CSV table of C-alpha atoms in Angstrom, one decimal:
chain,number,residue,atom,x,y,z
A,1,MET,CA,20.1,42.5,-38.1
A,2,PHE,CA,17.3,40.0,-37.2
A,3,ARG,CA,14.0,39.7,-35.4
A,4,HIS,CA,12.9,36.7,-33.6
A,5,GLU,CA,9.7,35.1,-32.2
A,6,LEU,CA,8.9,32.2,-29.8
A,7,ILE,CA,6.8,29.4,-31.3
A,8,LYS,CA,4.2,27.8,-29.1
A,9,SER,CA,4.5,24.0,-29.6
A,10,ASN,CA,1.5,21.8,-30.5
A,11,LEU,CA,3.2,18.7,-29.0
A,12,ASN,CA,4.7,18.0,-25.6
A,13,LEU,CA,8.2,17.6,-26.9
A,14,GLU,CA,11.0,16.1,-24.9
A,15,ASN,CA,13.7,18.5,-23.7
A,16,SER,CA,16.3,18.2,-26.4
A,17,CYS,CA,20.0,18.8,-26.4
A,18,LYS,CA,22.1,18.0,-29.5
A,19,SER,CA,19.4,16.4,-31.6
A,20,GLY,CA,19.9,15.6,-35.3
A,21,PHE,CA,18.3,18.6,-37.0
A,22,GLN,CA,18.1,18.8,-40.8
A,23,THR,CA,16.1,20.7,-43.4
A,24,ILE,CA,14.5,18.1,-45.8
A,25,ASN,CA,12.5,20.5,-48.1
A,26,PRO,CA,11.8,24.2,-48.3
A,27,GLU,CA,9.2,24.1,-45.6
A,28,GLU,CA,10.1,21.2,-43.3
A,29,ILE,CA,12.9,20.2,-40.8
A,30,ILE,CA,13.4,16.8,-39.1
A,31,SER,CA,14.6,16.4,-35.5
A,32,PHE,CA,15.9,13.1,-34.4
A,33,GLY,CA,16.9,12.0,-30.9
A,34,GLY,CA,18.5,14.2,-28.3
A,35,SER,CA,19.3,14.4,-24.6
A,36,SER,CA,16.6,15.5,-22.1
A,37,GLY,CA,19.1,15.8,-19.2
A,38,TRP,CA,17.6,12.6,-17.6
A,39,GLY,CA,17.8,10.3,-20.6
A,40,TYR,CA,17.9,10.0,-24.3
A,41,HIS,CA,15.3,9.3,-27.0
A,42,ASN,CA,15.1,8.3,-30.6
A,43,ASN,CA,11.9,9.9,-31.7
A,44,LEU,CA,11.7,11.4,-35.1
A,45,TYR,CA,9.7,14.6,-35.6
A,46,VAL,CA,9.0,16.9,-38.5
A,47,PHE,CA,8.5,20.7,-37.9
A,48,ASN,CA,6.7,22.7,-40.6
A,49,VAL,CA,8.0,26.2,-40.8
A,50,LYS,CA,4.9,27.7,-42.5
A,51,THR,CA,2.3,26.2,-40.1
A,52,CYS,CA,4.7,26.1,-37.1
A,53,LEU,CA,3.4,22.6,-36.2
A,54,TRP,CA,5.3,19.5,-35.1
A,55,LYS,CA,4.4,15.9,-36.2
A,56,LEU,CA,5.7,12.7,-34.7
A,57,ILE,CA,6.7,10.3,-37.5
A,58,GLU,CA,6.2,6.6,-37.4
A,59,THR,CA,9.1,4.9,-39.1
A,60,SER,CA,9.9,1.3,-40.3
A,61,GLY,CA,13.2,-0.6,-40.4
A,62,ASP,CA,15.8,-0.6,-37.7
A,63,PRO,CA,16.2,2.9,-36.3
A,64,PRO,CA,19.3,4.2,-34.3
A,65,SER,CA,19.0,3.7,-30.6
A,66,PRO,CA,18.3,6.7,-28.3
A,67,ARG,CA,21.2,9.2,-28.4
A,68,SER,CA,22.4,12.7,-28.9
A,69,GLY,CA,25.3,14.3,-30.6
A,70,VAL,CA,24.6,12.6,-33.9
A,71,SER,CA,25.7,14.1,-37.2
A,72,THR,CA,23.3,14.4,-40.1
A,73,ASP,CA,22.9,15.7,-43.7
A,74,ILE,CA,20.6,15.2,-46.6
A,75,TYR,CA,21.5,13.6,-50.0
A,76,LYS,CA,19.5,14.2,-53.2
A,77,GLU,CA,16.4,15.3,-51.4
A,78,ASN,CA,15.2,11.8,-50.5
A,79,PHE,CA,17.8,10.4,-48.0
A,80,VAL,CA,19.2,11.6,-44.7
A,81,TYR,CA,22.4,10.2,-43.3
A,82,PHE,CA,23.1,9.8,-39.6
A,83,PHE,CA,26.4,8.9,-38.0
A,84,GLY,CA,27.5,8.3,-34.4
A,85,GLY,CA,26.2,9.9,-31.2
A,86,PHE,CA,26.3,9.1,-27.5
A,87,ASP,CA,24.0,7.9,-24.7
A,88,ARG,CA,26.2,8.5,-21.7
A,89,ARG,CA,27.6,5.0,-21.8
A,90,VAL,CA,28.3,4.2,-25.5
A,91,TYR,CA,30.1,6.3,-28.1
A,92,PHE,CA,28.3,5.0,-31.2
A,93,ASP,CA,30.0,4.1,-34.5
A,94,ASP,CA,26.9,3.0,-36.3
A,95,PHE,CA,25.7,4.6,-39.5
A,96,PHE,CA,22.2,4.9,-40.9
A,97,LYS,CA,20.3,6.1,-43.9
A,98,LEU,CA,16.7,7.3,-43.6
A,99,ASP,CA,14.5,7.3,-46.8
A,100,ILE,CA,12.2,10.2,-46.2
A,101,THR,CA,9.8,9.2,-49.0
A,102,THR,CA,8.9,6.1,-47.0
A,103,TRP,CA,10.3,6.9,-43.5
A,104,THR,CA,12.4,3.7,-43.6
A,105,TRP,CA,15.7,3.3,-41.8
A,106,GLU,CA,18.6,1.3,-43.2
A,107,SER,CA,21.9,0.4,-41.4
A,108,LEU,CA,25.1,1.1,-43.4
A,109,PRO,CA,28.7,0.0,-43.2
A,110,GLN,CA,30.6,1.1,-40.1
A,111,LYS,CA,34.2,2.3,-40.1
A,112,PRO,CA,35.3,5.4,-38.1
A,113,GLN,CA,35.7,5.1,-34.4
A,114,GLY,CA,32.5,5.8,-32.3
A,115,ARG,CA,32.1,9.5,-31.4
A,116,HIS,CA,29.7,12.3,-30.7
A,117,SER,CA,29.7,16.1,-31.3
A,118,HIS,CA,31.6,15.7,-34.6
A,119,SER,CA,30.6,17.3,-37.9
A,120,GLY,CA,29.1,15.5,-40.8
A,121,ASN,CA,28.6,17.2,-44.2
A,122,ILE,CA,27.7,15.9,-47.7
A,123,HIS,CA,29.4,17.3,-50.8
A,124,GLU,CA,28.2,15.8,-54.1
A,125,ASP,CA,28.3,12.0,-53.5
A,126,ASN,CA,30.5,11.9,-50.4
A,127,TYR,CA,29.8,12.3,-46.6
A,128,TYR,CA,32.6,13.9,-44.7
A,129,ILE,CA,33.1,13.3,-40.9
A,130,PHE,CA,35.5,15.4,-39.0
A,131,GLY,CA,36.6,15.5,-35.3
A,132,GLY,CA,34.4,14.5,-32.4
A,133,ARG,CA,34.7,13.2,-28.9
A,134,PHE,CA,35.5,9.5,-28.3
A,135,ASP,CA,35.6,8.7,-24.6
A,136,HIS,CA,34.8,9.9,-21.1
A,137,ASP,CA,38.4,11.3,-20.9
A,138,GLY,CA,37.5,13.8,-23.5
A,139,THR,CA,39.7,12.4,-26.3
A,140,ARG,CA,39.2,14.1,-29.6
A,141,ASP,CA,40.9,14.0,-33.0
A,142,ASN,CA,41.4,15.9,-36.3
A,143,ILE,CA,41.0,13.0,-38.7
A,144,LEU,CA,38.9,13.5,-41.8
A,145,TRP,CA,36.8,10.5,-43.0
A,146,LYS,CA,34.9,10.2,-46.3
A,147,TYR,CA,32.1,7.9,-47.1
A,148,SER,CA,31.4,7.3,-50.8
A,149,ILE,CA,27.6,7.1,-51.0
A,150,LYS,CA,27.8,5.5,-54.5
A,151,GLN,CA,30.5,2.9,-53.6
A,152,GLU,CA,29.2,2.4,-50.1
A,153,LYS,CA,32.7,2.4,-48.5
A,154,TRP,CA,34.7,4.5,-46.0
A,155,GLU,CA,38.1,6.1,-46.6
A,156,GLN,CA,40.4,8.0,-44.2
A,157,VAL,CA,41.4,11.1,-46.1
A,158,GLU,CA,45.1,12.2,-46.0
A,159,PRO,CA,45.0,15.9,-46.8
A,160,LEU,CA,47.9,18.2,-47.5
A,161,GLY,CA,48.5,21.4,-45.5
A,162,LYS,CA,48.2,22.0,-41.8
A,163,LYS,CA,45.3,20.3,-40.2
A,164,PRO,CA,43.0,22.0,-37.7
A,165,ILE,CA,43.8,20.8,-34.1
A,166,SER,CA,41.6,18.1,-32.6
A,167,ARG,CA,38.2,19.2,-31.6
A,168,SER,CA,34.5,18.5,-30.9
A,169,SER,CA,31.3,20.5,-30.6
A,170,HIS,CA,32.5,22.6,-33.6
A,171,ILE,CA,30.8,23.9,-36.7
A,172,GLY,CA,31.2,22.1,-40.0
A,173,MET,CA,29.8,23.7,-43.2
A,174,ILE,CA,30.1,23.1,-46.9
A,175,PHE,CA,30.4,26.2,-49.1
A,176,GLN,CA,31.0,25.7,-52.8
A,177,ASP,CA,33.7,23.0,-53.0
A,178,ALA,CA,35.2,23.3,-49.5
A,179,LEU,CA,34.5,22.1,-46.0
A,180,TYR,CA,34.7,24.9,-43.4
A,181,ILE,CA,35.5,24.1,-39.7
A,182,TYR,CA,35.0,26.7,-37.0
A,183,GLY,CA,35.6,26.8,-33.3
A,184,GLY,CA,34.6,24.0,-30.8
A,185,ALA,CA,36.4,22.4,-27.9
A,186,GLY,CA,40.1,21.6,-28.3
A,187,PRO,CA,42.3,18.8,-27.0
A,188,ILE,CA,42.2,20.0,-23.4
A,189,ASN,CA,38.6,21.3,-23.6
A,190,GLU,CA,39.7,24.8,-24.4
A,191,ALA,CA,37.3,26.9,-26.4
A,192,LEU,CA,38.5,27.7,-30.0
A,193,ARG,CA,37.8,30.5,-32.5
A,194,ASP,CA,39.9,29.4,-35.5
A,195,LEU,CA,38.5,29.0,-39.0
A,196,HIS,CA,39.8,26.5,-41.6
A,197,PHE,CA,38.6,25.1,-44.9
A,198,TYR,CA,39.4,21.9,-46.6
A,199,SER,CA,39.6,22.3,-50.4
A,200,ILE,CA,37.9,19.1,-51.6
A,201,PHE,CA,39.4,19.1,-55.1
A,202,ASP,CA,42.9,20.1,-54.0
A,203,ASN,CA,42.8,17.8,-50.9
A,204,THR,CA,44.3,20.6,-48.8
A,205,TRP,CA,43.6,22.2,-45.5
A,206,ASN,CA,44.0,26.0,-45.2
A,207,GLU,CA,43.6,28.3,-42.2
A,208,ILE,CA,41.7,31.4,-42.8
A,209,ILE,CA,43.1,34.6,-41.3
A,210,VAL,CA,40.7,37.3,-40.2
A,211,PRO,CA,41.4,40.4,-38.2
A,212,GLU,CA,41.1,39.3,-34.6
A,213,ALA,CA,38.9,42.1,-33.6
A,214,GLU,CA,36.2,40.8,-36.0
A,215,ILE,CA,36.2,37.2,-34.9
A,216,PRO,CA,33.5,35.9,-32.5
A,217,PRO,CA,34.7,34.8,-29.0
A,218,PRO,CA,36.0,31.3,-28.7
A,219,LEU,CA,32.8,29.2,-28.9
A,220,ILE,CA,31.8,25.6,-28.0
A,221,ALA,CA,28.6,23.9,-28.9
A,222,SER,CA,27.2,26.8,-31.0
A,223,SER,CA,25.0,26.1,-34.0
A,224,ALA,CA,25.0,27.5,-37.5
A,225,VAL,CA,23.2,27.6,-40.9
A,226,LYS,CA,24.4,28.6,-44.3
A,227,CYS,CA,22.3,31.4,-45.8
A,228,GLY,CA,23.5,32.2,-49.4
A,229,SER,CA,27.2,33.1,-49.1
A,230,ARG,CA,27.0,33.6,-45.3
A,231,LEU,CA,27.4,31.4,-42.3
A,232,ILE,CA,25.1,32.4,-39.5
A,233,LEU,CA,26.4,31.4,-36.1
A,234,VAL,CA,23.9,31.3,-33.2
A,235,GLY,CA,24.6,31.0,-29.4
A,236,GLY,CA,27.1,28.7,-27.8
A,237,LYS,CA,29.2,28.8,-24.7
A,238,ILE,CA,32.5,30.5,-23.7
A,239,LEU,CA,35.0,29.5,-21.1
A,240,GLU,CA,36.8,32.1,-19.1
A,241,ASP,CA,39.0,30.9,-16.2
A,242,LYS,CA,37.2,27.6,-16.5
A,243,LYS,CA,33.9,29.3,-15.9
A,244,ARG,CA,31.2,28.7,-18.4
A,245,THR,CA,28.9,31.4,-19.8
A,246,ASP,CA,26.1,30.6,-22.3
A,247,LEU,CA,25.4,33.2,-25.0
A,248,ASN,CA,22.5,34.3,-27.3
A,249,THR,CA,24.7,36.2,-29.8
A,250,VAL,CA,24.2,36.0,-33.5
A,251,PHE,CA,27.3,36.4,-35.8
A,252,GLN,CA,27.7,36.0,-39.5
A,253,TYR,CA,30.7,35.1,-41.6
A,254,ASP,CA,30.8,36.2,-45.3
A,255,PHE,CA,32.5,33.5,-47.3
A,256,ILE,CA,33.1,35.8,-50.2
A,257,GLN,CA,34.3,38.9,-48.3
A,258,ASN,CA,36.1,36.9,-45.6
A,259,ASN,CA,34.8,38.9,-42.7
A,260,TRP,CA,32.8,38.4,-39.5
A,261,SER,CA,30.2,40.7,-38.1
A,262,GLU,CA,27.8,40.6,-35.2
A,263,LEU,CA,24.0,40.9,-36.0
A,264,SER,CA,21.9,43.0,-33.8
A,265,PRO,CA,18.2,42.4,-32.9
A,266,TRP,CA,15.5,44.4,-34.8
A,267,SER,CA,14.1,45.9,-31.6
A,268,ASP,CA,15.0,46.3,-28.0
A,269,GLU,CA,12.7,43.4,-27.0
A,270,THR,CA,14.2,40.5,-24.9
A,271,LEU,CA,16.4,38.2,-26.9
A,272,PHE,CA,15.8,34.5,-27.0
A,273,PRO,CA,17.3,32.8,-23.9
A,274,LYS,CA,21.0,32.1,-23.8
A,275,ARG,CA,22.0,28.5,-24.6
A,276,SER,CA,24.5,26.0,-26.0
A,277,SER,CA,24.2,22.5,-27.5
A,278,HIS,CA,21.1,23.6,-29.4
A,279,VAL,CA,20.4,23.0,-33.1
A,280,CYS,CA,19.5,25.3,-36.0
A,281,ALA,CA,18.3,24.8,-39.5
A,282,LEU,CA,17.2,27.1,-42.4
A,283,ALA,CA,13.8,26.7,-44.1
A,284,ASP,CA,11.5,29.1,-45.9
A,285,TYR,CA,14.3,31.7,-45.5
A,286,LYS,CA,14.0,31.5,-41.7
A,287,ILE,CA,16.4,30.1,-39.1
A,288,VAL,CA,14.7,27.7,-36.7
A,289,LEU,CA,16.4,27.3,-33.4
A,290,PHE,CA,15.5,24.3,-31.2
A,291,GLY,CA,16.4,23.2,-27.7
A,292,GLY,CA,19.8,23.1,-26.1
A,293,GLU,CA,20.9,23.6,-22.5
A,294,VAL,CA,21.8,26.5,-20.2
A,295,LEU,CA,23.9,26.4,-17.0
A,296,LYS,CA,21.8,27.5,-14.0
A,297,ASN,CA,24.4,26.8,-11.3
A,298,GLU,CA,27.5,24.6,-11.0
A,299,PHE,CA,25.4,21.6,-10.3
A,300,TYR,CA,22.4,22.0,-12.7
A,301,PHE,CA,21.9,22.3,-16.4
A,302,LYS,CA,18.5,23.2,-17.6
A,303,HIS,CA,17.6,21.4,-20.8
A,304,LEU,CA,15.3,23.2,-23.2
A,305,ASN,CA,12.6,22.3,-25.8
A,306,ASP,CA,11.6,25.7,-27.0
A,307,VAL,CA,11.4,26.8,-30.7
A,308,TRP,CA,12.4,30.2,-31.9
A,309,ILE,CA,12.3,31.5,-35.4
A,310,LEU,CA,14.9,34.1,-36.5
A,311,HIS,CA,14.1,36.3,-39.5
A,312,LEU,CA,17.2,37.8,-41.0
A,313,ILE,CA,17.0,41.4,-42.2
A,314,GLN,CA,19.8,42.0,-44.7
A,315,ASP,CA,20.8,44.2,-47.6
A,316,LEU,CA,18.5,47.1,-47.0
A,317,PRO,CA,19.7,50.7,-46.8
A,318,LYS,CA,20.2,51.9,-43.2
A,319,ASP,CA,17.7,54.8,-43.6
A,320,LEU,CA,15.0,52.5,-44.9
A,321,LEU,CA,15.7,50.1,-42.0
A,322,GLU,CA,15.3,52.8,-39.5
A,323,PHE,CA,12.1,54.2,-41.1
A,324,SER,CA,10.6,50.7,-41.3
A,325,LYS,CA,11.5,49.9,-37.7
A,326,GLN,CA,9.9,53.1,-36.4
A,327,ASN,CA,6.8,53.0,-38.6
A,328,LEU,CA,6.4,49.2,-39.0
A,329,LEU,CA,5.4,49.6,-42.7
A,330,PHE,CA,6.1,46.1,-43.7
A,331,ASP,CA,6.8,42.7,-42.3
A,332,ILE,CA,10.3,41.3,-42.9
């Protein structure tokens, strides 16, 4: 169960689709770049979850050029890594480190082929890149790359086991010592709903089997956060008979129990608007949802710049939940 609220922005933000969105401390999230529908930008913003205010950051060094679809993750609280992206013409293969103590950009060694809508996740001292789209023909792959942060070098990983099929616009998430991959767009742009994990220490891919009735629909360009031992999956788009439908659903996957469930809203109020290609991050025990796009008709995508906060309501007895909902005794 969750409740949600729309946040009024203090800045005139660009409409933003597939920005780099990353929690940098318990109260703040950075947003880099994104597509407005008419172009791309490389502005860097910080959103404070407690004050609900945005701040435009002035940086030094050589920043990435305007783009969307970049992967990002944080390392040891002080550095955020960014790889790849797209600006409608170029599939970028450049790699950057941002020192968030000085807001200074640094360019790093390049290796994997340029791509966008891939996943990028840090585990210990390594940055893992998986999948992504490489060209205007929609070429994708299922190669796993590893960048050693300490040694500053790239390596193509050769895992054991059956790899997930090639994909982009999927979910990548680290839990304990494994990289989890869910859904996305497959080799012929089909929507996927499979779940796999790469065991880092065993160097092995494994597919996770869950009863089909529990699994979310095949989703492309959804967004997710890790909340304790749960993956929270927000929005995305489905394809039925090549017809696209954007969603505003919220699902959770329990890593420990190995099951999916759909979360319902706290009240009957209108849900946040349907969307895909948005971004989410977790800070101050809240899920912050930003931007994305929604299909208005077959010729027009509306790009968004709204901010919603989702408050998760978990682990309370059902009778207490109902009593609280009816009487509003406390704020969750």
